Coordinates of C-alpha atoms in Angstrom, one line a residue:
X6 CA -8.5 10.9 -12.2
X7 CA -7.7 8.7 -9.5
X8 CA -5.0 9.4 -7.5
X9 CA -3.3 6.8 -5.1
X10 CA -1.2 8.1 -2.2
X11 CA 1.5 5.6 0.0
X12 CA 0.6 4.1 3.0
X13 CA 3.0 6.2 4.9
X14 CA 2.0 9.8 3.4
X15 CA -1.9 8.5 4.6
X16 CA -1.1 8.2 7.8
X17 CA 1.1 11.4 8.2
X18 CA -1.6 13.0 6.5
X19 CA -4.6 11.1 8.7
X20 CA -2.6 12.3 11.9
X21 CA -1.8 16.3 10.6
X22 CA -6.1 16.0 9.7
X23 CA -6.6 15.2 13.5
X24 CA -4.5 17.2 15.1
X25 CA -5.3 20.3 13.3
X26 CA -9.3 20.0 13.2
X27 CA -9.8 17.9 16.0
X28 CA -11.9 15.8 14.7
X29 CA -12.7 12.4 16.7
X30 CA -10.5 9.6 15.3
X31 CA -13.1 7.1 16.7
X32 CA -15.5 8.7 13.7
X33 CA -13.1 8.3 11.7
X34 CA -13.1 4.7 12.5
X35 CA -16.5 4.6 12.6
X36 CA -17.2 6.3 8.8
X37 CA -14.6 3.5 7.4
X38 CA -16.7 1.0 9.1
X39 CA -20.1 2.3 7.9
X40 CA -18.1 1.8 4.4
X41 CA -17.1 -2.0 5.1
X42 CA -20.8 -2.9 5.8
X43 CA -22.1 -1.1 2.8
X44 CA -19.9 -3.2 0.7
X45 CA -21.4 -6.3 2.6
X46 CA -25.0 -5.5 2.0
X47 CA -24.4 -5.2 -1.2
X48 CA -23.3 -9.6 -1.4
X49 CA -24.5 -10.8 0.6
X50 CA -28.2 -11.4 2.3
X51 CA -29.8 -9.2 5.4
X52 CA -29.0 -11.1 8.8
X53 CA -26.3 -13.6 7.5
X54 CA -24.1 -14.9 9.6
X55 CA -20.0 -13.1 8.4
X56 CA -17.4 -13.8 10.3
X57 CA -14.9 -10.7 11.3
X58 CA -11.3 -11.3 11.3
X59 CA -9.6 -8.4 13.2
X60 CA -5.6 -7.6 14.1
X61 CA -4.9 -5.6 16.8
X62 CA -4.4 -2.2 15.2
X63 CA -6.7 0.1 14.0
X64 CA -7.7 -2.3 10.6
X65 CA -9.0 -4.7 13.9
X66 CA -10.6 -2.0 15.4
X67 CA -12.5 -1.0 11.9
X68 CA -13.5 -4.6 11.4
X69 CA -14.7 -4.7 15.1
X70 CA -16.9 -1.1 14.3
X71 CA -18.0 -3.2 11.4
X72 CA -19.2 -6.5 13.0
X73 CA -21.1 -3.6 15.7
X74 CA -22.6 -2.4 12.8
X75 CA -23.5 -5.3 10.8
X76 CA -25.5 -6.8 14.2
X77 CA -27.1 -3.7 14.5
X78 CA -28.3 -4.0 11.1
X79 CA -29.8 -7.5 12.3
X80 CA -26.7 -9.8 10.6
X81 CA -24.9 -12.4 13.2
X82 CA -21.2 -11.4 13.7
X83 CA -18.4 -14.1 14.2
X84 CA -15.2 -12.5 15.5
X85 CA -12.1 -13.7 15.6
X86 CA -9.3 -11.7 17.4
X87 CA -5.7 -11.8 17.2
X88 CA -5.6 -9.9 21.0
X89 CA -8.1 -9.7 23.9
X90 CA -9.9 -6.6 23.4
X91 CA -8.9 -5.5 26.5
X92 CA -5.2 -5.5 25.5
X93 CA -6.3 -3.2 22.2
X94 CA -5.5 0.6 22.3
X95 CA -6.9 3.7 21.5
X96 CA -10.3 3.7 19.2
X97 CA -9.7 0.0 18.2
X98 CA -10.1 -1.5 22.3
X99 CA -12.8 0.9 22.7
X100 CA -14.6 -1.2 19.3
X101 CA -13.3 -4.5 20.2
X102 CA -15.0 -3.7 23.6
X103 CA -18.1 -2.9 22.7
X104 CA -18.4 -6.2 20.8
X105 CA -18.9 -8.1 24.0
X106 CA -21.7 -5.6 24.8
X107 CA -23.6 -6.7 21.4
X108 CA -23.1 -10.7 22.0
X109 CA -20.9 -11.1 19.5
X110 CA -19.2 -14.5 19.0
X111 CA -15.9 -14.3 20.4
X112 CA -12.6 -15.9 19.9
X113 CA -9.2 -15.0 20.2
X114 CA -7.0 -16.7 18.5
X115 CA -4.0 -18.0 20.5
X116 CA -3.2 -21.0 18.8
X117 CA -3.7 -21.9 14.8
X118 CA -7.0 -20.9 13.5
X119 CA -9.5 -23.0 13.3
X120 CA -11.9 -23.6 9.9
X121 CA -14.4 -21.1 9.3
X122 CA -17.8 -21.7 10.3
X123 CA -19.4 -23.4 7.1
X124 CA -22.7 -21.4 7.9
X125 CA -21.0 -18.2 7.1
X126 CA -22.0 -16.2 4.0
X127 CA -19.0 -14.0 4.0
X128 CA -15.4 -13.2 5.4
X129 CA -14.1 -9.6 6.6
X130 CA -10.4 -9.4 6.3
X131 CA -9.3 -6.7 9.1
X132 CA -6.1 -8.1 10.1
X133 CA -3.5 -6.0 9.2
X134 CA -4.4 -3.6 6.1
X135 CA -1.5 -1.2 4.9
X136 CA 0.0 -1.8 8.0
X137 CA 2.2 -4.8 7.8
X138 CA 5.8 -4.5 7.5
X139 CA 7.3 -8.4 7.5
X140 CA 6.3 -11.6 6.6
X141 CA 3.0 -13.1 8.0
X142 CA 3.5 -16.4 10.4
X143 CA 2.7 -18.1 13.2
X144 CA -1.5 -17.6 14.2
X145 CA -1.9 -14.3 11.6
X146 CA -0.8 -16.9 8.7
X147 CA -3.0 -19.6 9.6
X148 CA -5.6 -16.9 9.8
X149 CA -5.0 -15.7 5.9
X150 CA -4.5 -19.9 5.2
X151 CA -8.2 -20.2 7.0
X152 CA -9.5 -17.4 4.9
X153 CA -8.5 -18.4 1.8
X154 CA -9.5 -22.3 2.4
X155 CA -13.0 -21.2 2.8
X156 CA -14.2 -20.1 -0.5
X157 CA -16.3 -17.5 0.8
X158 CA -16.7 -13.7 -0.5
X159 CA -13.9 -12.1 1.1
X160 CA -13.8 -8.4 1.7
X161 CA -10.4 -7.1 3.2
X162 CA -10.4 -3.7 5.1
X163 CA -8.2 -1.0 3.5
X164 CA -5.6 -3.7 1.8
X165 CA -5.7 -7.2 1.7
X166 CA -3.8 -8.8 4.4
X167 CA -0.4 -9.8 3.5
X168 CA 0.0 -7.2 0.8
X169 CA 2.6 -4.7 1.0
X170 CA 0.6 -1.7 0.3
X171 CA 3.3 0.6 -1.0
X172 CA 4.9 -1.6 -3.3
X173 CA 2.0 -4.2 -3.7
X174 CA 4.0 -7.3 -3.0
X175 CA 3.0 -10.2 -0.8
X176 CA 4.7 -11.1 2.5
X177 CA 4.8 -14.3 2.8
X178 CA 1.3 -14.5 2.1
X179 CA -1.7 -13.0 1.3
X180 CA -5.5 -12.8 1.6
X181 CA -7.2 -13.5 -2.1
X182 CA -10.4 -10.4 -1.7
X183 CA -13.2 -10.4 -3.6
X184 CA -13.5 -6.6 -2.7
X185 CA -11.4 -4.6 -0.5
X186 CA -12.9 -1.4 0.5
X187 CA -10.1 1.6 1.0
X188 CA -10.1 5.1 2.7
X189 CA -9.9 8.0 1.1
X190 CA -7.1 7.5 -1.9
X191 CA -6.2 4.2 -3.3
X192 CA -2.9 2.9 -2.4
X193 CA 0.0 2.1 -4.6
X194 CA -0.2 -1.2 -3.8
X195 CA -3.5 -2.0 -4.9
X196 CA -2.7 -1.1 -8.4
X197 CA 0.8 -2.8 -8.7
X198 CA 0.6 -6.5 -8.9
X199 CA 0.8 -8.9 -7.4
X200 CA -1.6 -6.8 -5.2
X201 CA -3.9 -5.9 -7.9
X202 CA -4.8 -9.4 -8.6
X203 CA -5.6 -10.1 -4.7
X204 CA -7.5 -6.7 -4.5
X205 CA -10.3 -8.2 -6.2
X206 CA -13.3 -5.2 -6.7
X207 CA -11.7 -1.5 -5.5
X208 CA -14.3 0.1 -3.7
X209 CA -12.5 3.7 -2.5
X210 CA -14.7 5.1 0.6
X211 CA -15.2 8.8 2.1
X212 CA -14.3 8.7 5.8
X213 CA -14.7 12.5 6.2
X214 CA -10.8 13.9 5.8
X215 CA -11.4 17.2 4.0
X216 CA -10.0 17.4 0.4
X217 CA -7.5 20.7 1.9
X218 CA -6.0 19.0 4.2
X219 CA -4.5 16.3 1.4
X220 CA -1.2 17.8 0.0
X221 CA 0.1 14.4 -0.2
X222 CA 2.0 13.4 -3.4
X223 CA 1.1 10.4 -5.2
X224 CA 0.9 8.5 -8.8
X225 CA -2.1 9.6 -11.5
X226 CA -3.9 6.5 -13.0
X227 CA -5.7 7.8 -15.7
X228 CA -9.3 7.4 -16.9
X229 CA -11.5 8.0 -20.0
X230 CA -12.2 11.4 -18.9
X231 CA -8.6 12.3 -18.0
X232 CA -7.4 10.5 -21.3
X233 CA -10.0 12.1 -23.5
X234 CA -8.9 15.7 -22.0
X235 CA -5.5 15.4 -22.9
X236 CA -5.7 14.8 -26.6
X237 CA -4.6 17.7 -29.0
X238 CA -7.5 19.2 -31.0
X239 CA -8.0 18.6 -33.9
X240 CA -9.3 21.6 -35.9
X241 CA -12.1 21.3 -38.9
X242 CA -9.6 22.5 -41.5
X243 CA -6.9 20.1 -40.8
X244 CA -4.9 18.6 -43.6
X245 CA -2.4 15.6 -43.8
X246 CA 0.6 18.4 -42.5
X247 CA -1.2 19.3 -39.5
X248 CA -1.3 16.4 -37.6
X249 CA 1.8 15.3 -37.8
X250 CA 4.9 13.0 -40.0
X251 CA 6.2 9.9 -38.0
X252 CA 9.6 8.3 -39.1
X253 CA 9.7 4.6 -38.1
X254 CA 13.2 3.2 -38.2
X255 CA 12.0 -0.5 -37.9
X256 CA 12.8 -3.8 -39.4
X257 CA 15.3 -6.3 -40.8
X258 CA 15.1 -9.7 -42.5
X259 CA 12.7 -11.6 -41.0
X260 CA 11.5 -9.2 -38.6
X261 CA 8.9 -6.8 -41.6
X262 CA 6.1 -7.8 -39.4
X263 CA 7.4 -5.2 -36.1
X264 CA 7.8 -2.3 -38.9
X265 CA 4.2 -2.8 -40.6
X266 CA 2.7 -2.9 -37.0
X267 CA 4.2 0.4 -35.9
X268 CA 3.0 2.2 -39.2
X269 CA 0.0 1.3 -38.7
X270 CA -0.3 1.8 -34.9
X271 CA 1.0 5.7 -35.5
X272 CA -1.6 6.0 -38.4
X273 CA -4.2 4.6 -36.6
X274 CA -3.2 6.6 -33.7
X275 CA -4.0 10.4 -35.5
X276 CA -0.5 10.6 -37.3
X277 CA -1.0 12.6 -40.7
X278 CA 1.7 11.2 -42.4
X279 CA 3.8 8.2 -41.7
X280 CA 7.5 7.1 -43.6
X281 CA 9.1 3.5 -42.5
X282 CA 12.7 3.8 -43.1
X283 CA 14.2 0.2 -43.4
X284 CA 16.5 -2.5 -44.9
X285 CA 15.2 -3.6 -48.5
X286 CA 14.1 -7.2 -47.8
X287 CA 11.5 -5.5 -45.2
X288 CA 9.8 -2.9 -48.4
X289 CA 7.7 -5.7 -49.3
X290 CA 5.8 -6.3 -46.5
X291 CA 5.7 -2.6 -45.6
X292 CA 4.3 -1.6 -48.6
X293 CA 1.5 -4.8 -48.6
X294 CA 0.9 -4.2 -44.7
X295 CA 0.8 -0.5 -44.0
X296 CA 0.0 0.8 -47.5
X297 CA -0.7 4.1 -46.4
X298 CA 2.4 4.5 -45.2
X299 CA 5.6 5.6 -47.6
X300 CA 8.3 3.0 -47.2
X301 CA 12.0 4.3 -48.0
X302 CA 14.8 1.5 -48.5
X303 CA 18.1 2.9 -46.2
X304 CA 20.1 -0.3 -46.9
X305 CA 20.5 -3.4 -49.2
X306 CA 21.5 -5.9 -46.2
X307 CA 19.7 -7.9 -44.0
X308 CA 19.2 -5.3 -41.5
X309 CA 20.7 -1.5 -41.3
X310 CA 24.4 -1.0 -41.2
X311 CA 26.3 2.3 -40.2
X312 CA 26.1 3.2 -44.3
X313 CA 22.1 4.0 -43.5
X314 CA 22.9 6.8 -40.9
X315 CA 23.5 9.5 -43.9
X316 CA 20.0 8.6 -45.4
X317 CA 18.7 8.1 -41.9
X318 CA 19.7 11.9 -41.0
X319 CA 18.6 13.0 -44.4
X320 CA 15.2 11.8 -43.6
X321 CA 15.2 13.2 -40.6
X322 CA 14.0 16.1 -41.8
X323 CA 10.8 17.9 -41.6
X324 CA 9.5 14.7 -39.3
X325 CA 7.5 15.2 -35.9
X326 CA 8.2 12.4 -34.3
X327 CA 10.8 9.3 -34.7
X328 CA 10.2 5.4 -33.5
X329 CA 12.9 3.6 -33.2
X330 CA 13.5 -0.1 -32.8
X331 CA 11.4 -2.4 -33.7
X332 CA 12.3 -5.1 -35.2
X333 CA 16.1 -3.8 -35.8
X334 CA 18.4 -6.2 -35.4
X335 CA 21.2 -5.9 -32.5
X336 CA 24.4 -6.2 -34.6
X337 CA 26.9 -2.8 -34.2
X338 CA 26.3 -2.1 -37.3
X339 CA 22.3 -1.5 -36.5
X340 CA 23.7 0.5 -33.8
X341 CA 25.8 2.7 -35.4
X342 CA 23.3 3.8 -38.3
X343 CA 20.7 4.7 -35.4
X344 CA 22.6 6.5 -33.0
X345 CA 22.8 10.1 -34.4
X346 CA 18.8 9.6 -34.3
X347 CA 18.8 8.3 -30.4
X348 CA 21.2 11.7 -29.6
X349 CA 18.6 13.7 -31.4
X350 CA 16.4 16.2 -29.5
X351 CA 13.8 15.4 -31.9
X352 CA 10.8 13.9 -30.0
X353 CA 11.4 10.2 -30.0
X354 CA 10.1 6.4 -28.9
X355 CA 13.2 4.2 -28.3
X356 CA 11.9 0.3 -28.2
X357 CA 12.9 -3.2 -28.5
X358 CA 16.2 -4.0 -30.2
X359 CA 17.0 0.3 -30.3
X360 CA 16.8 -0.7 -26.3
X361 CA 18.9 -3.6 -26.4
X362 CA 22.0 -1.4 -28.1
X363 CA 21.4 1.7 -25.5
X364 CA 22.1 -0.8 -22.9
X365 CA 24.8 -2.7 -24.7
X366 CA 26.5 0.9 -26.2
X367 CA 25.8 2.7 -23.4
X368 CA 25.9 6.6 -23.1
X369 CA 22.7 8.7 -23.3
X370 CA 19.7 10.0 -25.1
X371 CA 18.7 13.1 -26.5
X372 CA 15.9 15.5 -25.2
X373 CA 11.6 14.5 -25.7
X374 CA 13.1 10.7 -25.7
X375 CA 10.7 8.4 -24.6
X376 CA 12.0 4.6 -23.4
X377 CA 9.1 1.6 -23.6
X378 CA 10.7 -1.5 -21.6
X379 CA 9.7 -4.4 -20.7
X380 CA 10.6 -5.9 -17.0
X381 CA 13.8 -7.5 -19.0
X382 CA 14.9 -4.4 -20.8
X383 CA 14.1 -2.4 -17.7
X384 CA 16.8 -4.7 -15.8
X385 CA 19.3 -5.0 -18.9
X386 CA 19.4 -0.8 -18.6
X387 CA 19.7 -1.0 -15.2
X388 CA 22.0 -3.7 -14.1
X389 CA 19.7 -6.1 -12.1
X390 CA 17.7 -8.7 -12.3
X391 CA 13.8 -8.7 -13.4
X392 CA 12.8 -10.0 -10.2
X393 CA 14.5 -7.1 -8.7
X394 CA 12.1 -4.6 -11.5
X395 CA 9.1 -6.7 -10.6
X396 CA 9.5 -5.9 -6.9
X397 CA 9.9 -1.9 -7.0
X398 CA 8.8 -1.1 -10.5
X399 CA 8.4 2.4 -9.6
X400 CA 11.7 2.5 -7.6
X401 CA 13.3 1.6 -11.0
X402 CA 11.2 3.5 -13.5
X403 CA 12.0 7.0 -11.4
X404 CA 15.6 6.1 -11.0
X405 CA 16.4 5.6 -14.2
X406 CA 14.5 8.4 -16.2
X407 CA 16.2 10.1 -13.9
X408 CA 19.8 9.1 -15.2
X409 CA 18.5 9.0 -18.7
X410 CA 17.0 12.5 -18.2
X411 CA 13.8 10.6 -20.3
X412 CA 10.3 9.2 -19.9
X413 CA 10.2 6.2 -18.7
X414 CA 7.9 3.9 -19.6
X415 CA 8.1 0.5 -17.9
X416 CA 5.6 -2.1 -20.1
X417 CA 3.6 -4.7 -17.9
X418 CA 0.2 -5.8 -16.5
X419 CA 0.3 -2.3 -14.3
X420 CA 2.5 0.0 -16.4
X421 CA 4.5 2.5 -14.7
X422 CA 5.2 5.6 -16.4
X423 CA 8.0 8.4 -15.2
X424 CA 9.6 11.9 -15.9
X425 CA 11.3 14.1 -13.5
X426 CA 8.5 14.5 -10.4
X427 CA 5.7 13.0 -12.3
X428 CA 4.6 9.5 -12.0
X429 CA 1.5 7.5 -13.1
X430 CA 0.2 4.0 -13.5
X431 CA -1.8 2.2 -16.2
X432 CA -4.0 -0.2 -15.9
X433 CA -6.0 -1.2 -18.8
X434 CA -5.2 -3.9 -20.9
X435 CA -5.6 -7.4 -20.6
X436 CA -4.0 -10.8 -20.5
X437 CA -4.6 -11.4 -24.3
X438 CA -2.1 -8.5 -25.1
X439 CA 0.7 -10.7 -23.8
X440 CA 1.7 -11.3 -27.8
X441 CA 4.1 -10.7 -30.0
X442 CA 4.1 -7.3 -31.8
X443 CA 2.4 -5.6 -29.0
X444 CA 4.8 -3.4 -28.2
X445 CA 5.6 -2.2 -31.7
X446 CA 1.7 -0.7 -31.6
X447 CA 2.0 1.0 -28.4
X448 CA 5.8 2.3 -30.1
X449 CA 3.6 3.9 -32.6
X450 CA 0.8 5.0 -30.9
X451 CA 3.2 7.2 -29.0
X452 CA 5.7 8.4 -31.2
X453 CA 2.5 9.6 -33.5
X454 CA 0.9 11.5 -30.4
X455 CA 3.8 12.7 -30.2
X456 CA 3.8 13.9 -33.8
X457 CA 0.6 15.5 -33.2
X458 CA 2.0 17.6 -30.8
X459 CA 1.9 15.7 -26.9
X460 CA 4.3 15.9 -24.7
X461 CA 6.4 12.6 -23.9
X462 CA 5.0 12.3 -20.4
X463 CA 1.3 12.9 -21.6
X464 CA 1.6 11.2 -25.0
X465 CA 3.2 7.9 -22.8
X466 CA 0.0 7.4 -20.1
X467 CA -2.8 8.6 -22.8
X468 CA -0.9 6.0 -25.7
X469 CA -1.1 3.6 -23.1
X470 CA -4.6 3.9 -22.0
X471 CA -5.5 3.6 -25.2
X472 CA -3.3 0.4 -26.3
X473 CA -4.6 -0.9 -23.2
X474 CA -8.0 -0.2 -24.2
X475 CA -8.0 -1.5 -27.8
X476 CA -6.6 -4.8 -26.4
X477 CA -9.3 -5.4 -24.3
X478 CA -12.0 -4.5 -27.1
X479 CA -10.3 -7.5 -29.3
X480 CA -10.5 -9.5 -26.2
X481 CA -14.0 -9.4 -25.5
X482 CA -14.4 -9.6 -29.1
X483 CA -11.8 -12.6 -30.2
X484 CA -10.9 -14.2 -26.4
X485 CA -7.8 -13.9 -24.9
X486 CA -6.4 -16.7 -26.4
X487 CA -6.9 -15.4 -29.9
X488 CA -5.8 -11.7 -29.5
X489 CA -2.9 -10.6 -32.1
X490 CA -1.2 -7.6 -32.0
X491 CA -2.6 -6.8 -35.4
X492 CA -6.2 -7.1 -34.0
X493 CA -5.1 -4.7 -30.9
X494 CA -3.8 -2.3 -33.7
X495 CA -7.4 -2.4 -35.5
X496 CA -8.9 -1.6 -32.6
X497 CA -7.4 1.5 -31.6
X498 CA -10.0 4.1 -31.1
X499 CA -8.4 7.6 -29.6
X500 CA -10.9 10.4 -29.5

């Protein structure tokens, strides 16, 4: 399981590591170093000419270890410096220093940069790393400008430059990497976009900080391993009762389609048994679309109205898990047929319109709830804007399963995923997911691990590994272009 860890906890933990063991922090240095250079061998061809772009911090100094290194290895080194190296402190003068030694190409950089040399296979970005707190300008921006002009393979030291790596925004702006090659943990940033689209490759290097000296807290992205591991058995002797009933309370006129897609999604997704309560113009589709599903009629309108909440209740019964919300409607009367199920401490999904009348009736949700958002549901709960969920995802997604006393999971490219102390990130999926319907799978892929017996925190990341997983099988299969929700829901595969 990869774990990432915030720029600030890595460097409290990077200086604790030092002072306890007193280990060198030049080899240090020098191990993240050996790191960038592998990664360069690897694109591009034994003595080419790379030019080094260093700041004058320590991610300078690692990219000045690395153009040492890269000469040694019989490359040329073009180094551009944002300080005289003998204005650079600590480990990274001492590196910057021994460049001159090794006829490196010098060239500090007091004015704007100038184009990078055309004969240059590749470009080292070792300006700044995790450690840039405001806006770029001035000679560091026409640095990044230069960089990304060139249209050469760019590997960036530790973070691209530009990126916040906490919260993996860009300030101001940012070096596009083809690669960036990080110490020790990944950082937040590199998984939270826009930062994961400018990391480009994630190459996460040993630099010799011993695993028990790294107590620091961070955010689980899971993997096949870690997803597989976390799936309920599923014993020989099974039968239809053991794994499992799912309630969907889903649809209204013209909206059948988000019911069938959630049946399907929680049978798909291990559910023994599955029952779609809904309004009667949604029984036909059902019943054609998930026909191994039992479809119960609660009410003769349009949509449900607070006359369904007896039957609602009454189904209630004997089921594992509820999804709520797709497809619903968001008139009051929706609203008050569902709420006795959203106060309910039976384990639960709360989507789509069910979200829109949590936010619009306020008030809270019962125990085992889980909430799916999207960026605009996430701010409608909250109060803000999306812009304002876009920038701290996480920030948002702790706060308010927090309030909620829920599991939160915020939907997007990197999905963020929070309960109590626990936090973790997804990743897979693809573009071609960004459909309607979508969300109505991953609704029933939960609720039905749910069913099955998960907890809402693990059921959450290991249904959305999964939906993330099945959407990219019908992508390389279909193109993104082409991708349905129904094909993502065909191509679930959890075992």
């Amino acid at each position: 399981m990869l774990r990432t860890i915030s720029p600030q906890d890595m460097q409290e933990m990077e200086r604790a590591f030092l002072d306890g063991t007193g280990y060198p922090s030049i080899l240090l240095m020098e191990h993240a170093a050996q790191a960038v250079v592998a990664a360069l061998r690897e694109r591009v061809k034994p003595g080419s000419r790379v030019l080094f772009v260093c700041g004058g911090g320590n991610n300078g100094g690692d990219g000045a270890a690395a153009a040492r290194l890269w000469m040694q290895d019989g490359g040329r080194a073009d180094v551009w410096l944002l300080k005289n190296p003998s204005q650079m402190r600590g480990d990274a003068g001492v590196n910057a220093c021994l460049l001159n030694a090794c006829g490196a190409s010098l060239n500090v950089l007091y004015g704007e940069a100038p184009p990078v040399p055309p004969e240059c296979a590749a470009v080292v970005d070792a300006l700044y790393g995790t450690g840039l707190s405001r806006a770029l300008e001035g000679v560091p921006l026409s640095a990044v400008q230069r960089i990304n002009e060139s249209g050469l393979p760019v590997i960036a030291v530790d973070m691209p430059s530009g990126v916040d790596g906490a919260s993996g925004q860009v300030l101001g702006a940012a070096v596009r990497a083809d690669v960036t090659v990080t110490f020790h943990r990944a950082k937040h940033g590199h998984m939270l976009f826009p930062g994961r689209a400018l990391t480009g490759k994630l190459i996460v290097a040993d630099i010799g900080i011993l695993p028990e000296w790294d107590g620091a807290q961070g955010i689980d992205v899971l993997e096949d391993a870690d997803a597989r591991a976390l799936l309920p058995s599923r014993p020989k002797d099974g039968h239809k009762g053991t794994f499992g009933h799912v309630l969907c309370v889903a649809g209204s006129e013209g909206m059948a389609g988000a019911a069938a897609l959630c049946a399907r999604a929680a049978q798909r997704a291990g559910a023994g048994l599955v029952t779609v309560a809904c309004p009667f113009p949604v029984l036909t589709t059902v019943q054609a679309q998930a026909p191994c599903a039992v479809a119960r009629v609660v009410s003769d309108g349009a949509m449900l109205s607070m006359d369904a909440s007896e039957a609602l209740l009454a189904l209630l019964e004997g089921k594992g898990a509820l999804a709520i919300g797709p497809g619903l409607g968001r008139e009051e009367g929706v609203w008050q047929a569902i709420e006795p199920l959203v106060r309910s401490d039976v384990p639960k999904v709360i989507d789509a319109d069910a979200l829109y009348l949590l936010a619009r009736y306020g008030g809270g949700v019962g125990a085992n709830t889980v909430l799916t958002p999207h960026p605009g549901e996430m701010a409608r709960l909250c109060g803000v804007t999306a812009a304002d969920v876009a920038a701290s995802p996480v920030e948002y997604a702790q706060q308010l399963a927090a309030d909620m006393g829920a599991c939160m999971l915020l939907k997007g490219a990197t999905t963020v995923i929070a309960q109590g102390e626990d936090v973790a990130m997804n990743i897979t999926g693809c573009d071609g997911m960004a459909t309607g319907g979508s969300g109505d799978v991953l609704t029933g892929v939960i609720a039905s691990l749910m069913a099955q017996g998960m907890a809402a925190m693990d059921a959450s990341r290991v249904g959305a590994y999964y939906h993330g997983r099945a959407g990219e099988v019908a992508q390389a299969v279909l193109g993104a272009r082409a991708v349905t929700a129904m094909d993502v829901c065909e191509r679930l595969r959890i075992e």
